[in-house]
XYZ file of C-alpha atoms in Angstrom:
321
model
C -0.831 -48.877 -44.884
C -3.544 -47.278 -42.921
C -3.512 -49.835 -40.434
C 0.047 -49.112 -39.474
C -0.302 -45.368 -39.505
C -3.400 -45.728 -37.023
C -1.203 -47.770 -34.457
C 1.859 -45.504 -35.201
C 0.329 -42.543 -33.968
C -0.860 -43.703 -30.215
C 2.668 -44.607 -29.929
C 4.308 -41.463 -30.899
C 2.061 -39.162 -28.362
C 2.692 -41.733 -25.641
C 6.698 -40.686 -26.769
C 6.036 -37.688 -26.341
C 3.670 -37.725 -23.123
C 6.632 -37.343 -20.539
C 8.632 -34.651 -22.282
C 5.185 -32.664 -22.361
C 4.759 -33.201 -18.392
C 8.477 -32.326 -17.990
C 7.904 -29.028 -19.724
C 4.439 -28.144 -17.818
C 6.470 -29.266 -14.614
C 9.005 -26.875 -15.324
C 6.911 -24.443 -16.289
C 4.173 -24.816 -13.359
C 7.660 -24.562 -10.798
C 9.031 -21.499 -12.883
C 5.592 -20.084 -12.300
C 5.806 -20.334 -8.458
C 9.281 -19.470 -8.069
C 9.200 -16.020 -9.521
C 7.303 -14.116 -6.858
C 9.406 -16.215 -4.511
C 12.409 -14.846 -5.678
C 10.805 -11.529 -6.401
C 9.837 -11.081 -2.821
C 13.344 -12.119 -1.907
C 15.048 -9.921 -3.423
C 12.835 -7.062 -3.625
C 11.610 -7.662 -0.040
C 13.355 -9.569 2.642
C 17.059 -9.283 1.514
C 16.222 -4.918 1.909
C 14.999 -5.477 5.187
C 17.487 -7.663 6.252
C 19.879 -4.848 5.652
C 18.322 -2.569 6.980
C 17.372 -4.260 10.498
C 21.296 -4.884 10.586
C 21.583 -1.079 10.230
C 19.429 -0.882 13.214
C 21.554 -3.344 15.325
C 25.082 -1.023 14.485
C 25.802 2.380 16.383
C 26.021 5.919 15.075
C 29.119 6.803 14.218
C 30.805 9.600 12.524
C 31.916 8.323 9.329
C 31.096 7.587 5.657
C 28.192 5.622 6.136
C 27.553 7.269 9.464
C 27.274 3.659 11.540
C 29.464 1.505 12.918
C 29.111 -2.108 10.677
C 27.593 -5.179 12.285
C 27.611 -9.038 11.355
C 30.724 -7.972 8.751
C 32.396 -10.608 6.841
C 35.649 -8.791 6.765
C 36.822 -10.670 9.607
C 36.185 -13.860 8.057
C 33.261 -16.801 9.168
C 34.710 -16.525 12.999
C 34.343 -12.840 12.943
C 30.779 -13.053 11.408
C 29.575 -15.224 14.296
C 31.568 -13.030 17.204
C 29.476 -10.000 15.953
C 26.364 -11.629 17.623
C 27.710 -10.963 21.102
C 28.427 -7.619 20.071
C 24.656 -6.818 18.515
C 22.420 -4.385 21.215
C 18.664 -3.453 20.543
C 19.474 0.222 22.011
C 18.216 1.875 19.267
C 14.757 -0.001 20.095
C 14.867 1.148 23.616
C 15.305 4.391 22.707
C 12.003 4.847 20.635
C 9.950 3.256 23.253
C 11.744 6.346 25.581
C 11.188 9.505 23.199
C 7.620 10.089 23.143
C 7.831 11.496 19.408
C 8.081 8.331 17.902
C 5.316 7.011 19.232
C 3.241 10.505 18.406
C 4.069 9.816 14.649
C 2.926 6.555 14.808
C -0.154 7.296 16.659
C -0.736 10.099 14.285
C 0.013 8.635 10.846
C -1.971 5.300 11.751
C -5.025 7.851 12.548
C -4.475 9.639 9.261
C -4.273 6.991 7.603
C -7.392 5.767 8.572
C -9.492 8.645 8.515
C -7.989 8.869 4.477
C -9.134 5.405 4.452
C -12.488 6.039 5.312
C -12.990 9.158 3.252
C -11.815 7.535 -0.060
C -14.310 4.900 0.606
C -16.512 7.244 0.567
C -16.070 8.260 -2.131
C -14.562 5.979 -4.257
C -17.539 3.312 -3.855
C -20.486 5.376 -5.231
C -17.690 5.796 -8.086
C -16.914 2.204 -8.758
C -20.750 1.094 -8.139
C -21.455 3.229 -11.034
C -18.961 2.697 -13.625
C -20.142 -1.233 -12.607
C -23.850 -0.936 -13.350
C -22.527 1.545 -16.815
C -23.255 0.029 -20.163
C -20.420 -2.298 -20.778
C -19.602 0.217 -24.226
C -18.644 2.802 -21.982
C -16.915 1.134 -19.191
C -13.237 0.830 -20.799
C -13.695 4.860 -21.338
C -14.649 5.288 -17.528
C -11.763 2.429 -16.235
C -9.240 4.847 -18.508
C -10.745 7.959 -16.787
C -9.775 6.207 -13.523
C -5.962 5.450 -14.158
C -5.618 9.103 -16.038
C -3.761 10.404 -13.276
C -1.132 7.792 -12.991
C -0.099 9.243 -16.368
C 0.701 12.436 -14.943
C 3.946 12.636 -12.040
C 2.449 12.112 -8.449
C 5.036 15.290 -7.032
C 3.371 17.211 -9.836
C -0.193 16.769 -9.056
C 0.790 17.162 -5.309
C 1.874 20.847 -6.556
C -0.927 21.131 -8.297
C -2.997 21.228 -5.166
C -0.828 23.776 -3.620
C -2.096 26.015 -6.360
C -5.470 25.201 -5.363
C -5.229 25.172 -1.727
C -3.231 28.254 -1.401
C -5.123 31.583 0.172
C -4.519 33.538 -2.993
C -5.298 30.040 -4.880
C -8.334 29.040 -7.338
C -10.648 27.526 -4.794
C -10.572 30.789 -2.281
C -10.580 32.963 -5.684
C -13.709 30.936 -6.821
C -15.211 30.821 -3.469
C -14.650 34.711 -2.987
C -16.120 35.157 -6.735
C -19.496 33.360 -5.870
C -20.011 35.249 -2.806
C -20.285 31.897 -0.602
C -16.976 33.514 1.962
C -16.084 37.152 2.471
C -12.010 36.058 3.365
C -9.512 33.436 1.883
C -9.738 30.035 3.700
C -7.132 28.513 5.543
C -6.728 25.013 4.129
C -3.067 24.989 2.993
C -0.512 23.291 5.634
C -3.333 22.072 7.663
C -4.621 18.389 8.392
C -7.485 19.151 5.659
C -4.983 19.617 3.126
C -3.375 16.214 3.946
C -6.672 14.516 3.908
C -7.742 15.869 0.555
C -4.036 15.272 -0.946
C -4.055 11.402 0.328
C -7.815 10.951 -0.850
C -7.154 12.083 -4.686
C -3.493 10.360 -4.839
C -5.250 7.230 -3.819
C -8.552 7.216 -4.980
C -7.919 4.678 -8.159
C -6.427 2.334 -5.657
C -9.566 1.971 -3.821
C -11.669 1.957 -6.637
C -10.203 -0.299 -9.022
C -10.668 -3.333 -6.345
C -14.198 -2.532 -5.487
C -14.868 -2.657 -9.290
C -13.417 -5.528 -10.181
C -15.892 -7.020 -7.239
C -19.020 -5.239 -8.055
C -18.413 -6.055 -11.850
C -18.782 -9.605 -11.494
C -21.656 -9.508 -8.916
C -25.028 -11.357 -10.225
C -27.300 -8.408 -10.142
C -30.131 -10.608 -10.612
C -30.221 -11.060 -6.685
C -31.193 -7.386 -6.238
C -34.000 -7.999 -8.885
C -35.203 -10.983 -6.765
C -35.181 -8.509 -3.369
C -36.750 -6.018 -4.923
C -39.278 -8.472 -6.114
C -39.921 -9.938 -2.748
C -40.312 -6.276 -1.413
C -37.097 -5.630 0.158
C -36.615 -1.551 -0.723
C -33.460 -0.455 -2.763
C -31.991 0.597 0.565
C -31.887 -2.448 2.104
C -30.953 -4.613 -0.744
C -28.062 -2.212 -0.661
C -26.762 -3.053 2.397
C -28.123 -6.848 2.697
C -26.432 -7.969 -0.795
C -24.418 -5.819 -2.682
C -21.792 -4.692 -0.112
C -21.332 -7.710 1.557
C -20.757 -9.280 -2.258
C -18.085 -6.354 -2.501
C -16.813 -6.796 0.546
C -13.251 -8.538 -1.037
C -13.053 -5.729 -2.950
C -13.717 -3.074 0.042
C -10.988 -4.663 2.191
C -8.276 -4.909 -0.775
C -8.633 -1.417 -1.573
C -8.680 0.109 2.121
C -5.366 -2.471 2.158
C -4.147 -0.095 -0.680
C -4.950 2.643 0.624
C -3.846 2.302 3.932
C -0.559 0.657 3.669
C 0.860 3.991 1.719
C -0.578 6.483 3.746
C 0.359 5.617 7.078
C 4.068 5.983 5.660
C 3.046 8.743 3.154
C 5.975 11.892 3.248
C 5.290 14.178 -0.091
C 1.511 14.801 0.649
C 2.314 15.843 4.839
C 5.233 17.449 3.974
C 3.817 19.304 1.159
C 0.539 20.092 1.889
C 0.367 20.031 5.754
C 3.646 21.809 6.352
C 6.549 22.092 8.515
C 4.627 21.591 11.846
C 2.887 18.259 10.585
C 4.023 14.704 12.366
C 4.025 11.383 10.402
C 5.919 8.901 10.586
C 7.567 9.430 6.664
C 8.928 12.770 7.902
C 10.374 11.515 10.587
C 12.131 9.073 8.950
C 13.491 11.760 6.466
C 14.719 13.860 9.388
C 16.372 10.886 10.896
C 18.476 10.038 7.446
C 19.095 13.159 6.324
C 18.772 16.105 8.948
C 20.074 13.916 12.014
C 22.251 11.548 9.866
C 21.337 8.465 12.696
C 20.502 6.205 10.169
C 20.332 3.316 12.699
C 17.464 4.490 14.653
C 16.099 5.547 12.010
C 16.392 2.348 10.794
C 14.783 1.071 13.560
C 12.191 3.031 13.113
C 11.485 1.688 9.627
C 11.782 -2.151 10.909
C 8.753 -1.206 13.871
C 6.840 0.581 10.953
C 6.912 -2.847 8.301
C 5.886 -4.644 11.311
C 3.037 -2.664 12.033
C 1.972 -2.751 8.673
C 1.851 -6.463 8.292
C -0.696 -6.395 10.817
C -3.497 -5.886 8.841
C -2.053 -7.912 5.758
C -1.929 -10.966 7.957
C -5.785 -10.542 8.995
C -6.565 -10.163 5.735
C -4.826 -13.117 4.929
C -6.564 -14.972 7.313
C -10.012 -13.603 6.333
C -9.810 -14.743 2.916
C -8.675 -18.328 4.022
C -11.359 -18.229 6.216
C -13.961 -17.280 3.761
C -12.293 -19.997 0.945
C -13.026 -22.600 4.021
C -16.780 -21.512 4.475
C -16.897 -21.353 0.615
C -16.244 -25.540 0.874
């Protein structure tokens, strides 16, 4: 009776060895698929519309463009609408110099807000990465605090701050350190400062998932071969946390170049981004397709620096071989 149980068994998991591969086929596919789908549907079918939008003309009507590649006219129609598409709308930026000041400007804004949260976000995510590991859920929750609170109500919240008659001047009058109210409010400052706080936890969550996992027992061996904190500094740890410095000025970057609350808010009427321009094209002007147009150049530029980052990381997973 043993006997035949023994042989039984080898036969029964060989049954049931191709359902099992079926099912981790399946699910291995399923697995793979989703972000497929997620990015098409979430991703290329909206900017398909809307670079059709940007083919059509302005029209006065409910929606205010004339439709392009319809399929009211049936298959036949669909395909006669080609001859009719014009890329006017793209001339027409490259002929009005303010588009290409907002793009100028809110690529250098975003950089310079780059930069600064850099700044400061890497001395915070080096140290809640060298913390005792007891404390560093408490300072990782400290970090994504904010995203519990509205962003348009924290934005207000610096208005309050920024203001002439607000807390910092009333603080900085109180101390003695100026004799009038600063002028921060509706200024580039103001935009700067807005950007860097909004963002901040995207740049430092990255660069502490990187420095987390860093063997610190390289910077013992410098130090032990006489190479001074500063230079171990700069000779191991930030090129180790280099993934994590170029995913979170990714982050950080990306947003802010077409970032409208925080210039609208806090730098005023007389401040020129790209996101405000797009606002005033949609809803002041009512041309949605050059505005449109104007979004389609914008995703473009931004997928600049996504497809050098791609290409970096391949790179470095090649070297890594």
């Amino acid at each position: 009776m043993t006997n035949i149980a023994v042989t039984a068994a080898p036969s029964t998991a060989a049954a049931a060895t191709p359902q099992t591969r079926l099912a981790k086929g399946f699910v291995n596919r399923l697995v793979i698929i989703v972000p497929y789908l997620w990015l098409l549907f979430f991703f290329l079918v909206p900017f398909i519309i809307v670079f059709k939008i940007s083919l059509s003309q302005t029209a006065i009507s409910m929606p205010p463009y004339t439709p392009v590649l319809d399929f009211k006219d049936g298959v036949a129609g669909f395909f006669a609408g080609f001859r009719e598409l014009n890329f006017d709308n793209y001339t027409w930026l490259t002929q009005d110099a303010l588009y290409f000041n907002a793009y100028v400007t809110s690529l250098i804004i975003a950089g310079i807000s780059t930069i600064l949260t850099l700044i400061v976000g890497y001395p915070i995510a080096y140290g809640m990465a060298r913390a005792p590991a007891t404390i560093r859920p408490t300072l990782l929750m400290l970090v994504i605090l904010p995203f519990w609170t509205s962003f348009l109500i924290r934005v207000y919240a610096w208005i309050g701050i920024l203001k002439p008659e607000g807390l910092l001047n009333q603080v900085l009058l109180a101390t003695g350190l100026i004799s009038q109210p600063l002028v921060i409010l509706n200024t580039y400052t103001a935009i700067f400062i807005g950007i860097v706080y909004s963002y901040l936890p995207f740049m430092v969550l990255p660069l502490y998932s990187s420095l987390e996992k860093m063997d610190y027992s390289l910077i013992e061996a410098a130090q032990d071969l006489g190479c001074p904190p500063t230079g171990a500094f700069w000779k191991i740890t930030f090129p180790l946390s280099l993934p994590g410095v170029v995913a979170g000025c990714l982050l950080v970057f990306i947003p802010a170049v077409g970032e409208f609350v925080i210039p609208d808010l806090l730098g005023g009427s007389q401040t020129l981004m790209i996101g405000k321009t797009l606002w005033n094209e949609f809803f002041s002007n009512r041309d949605w397709p050059v505005s449109s147009a104007v979004a389609v150049i914008l995703l473009l530029v931004l997928t600049i620096p996504i497809m050098f980052f791609q290409q970096a990381q391949a790179r470095a997973q090649e070297q890594g071989k």
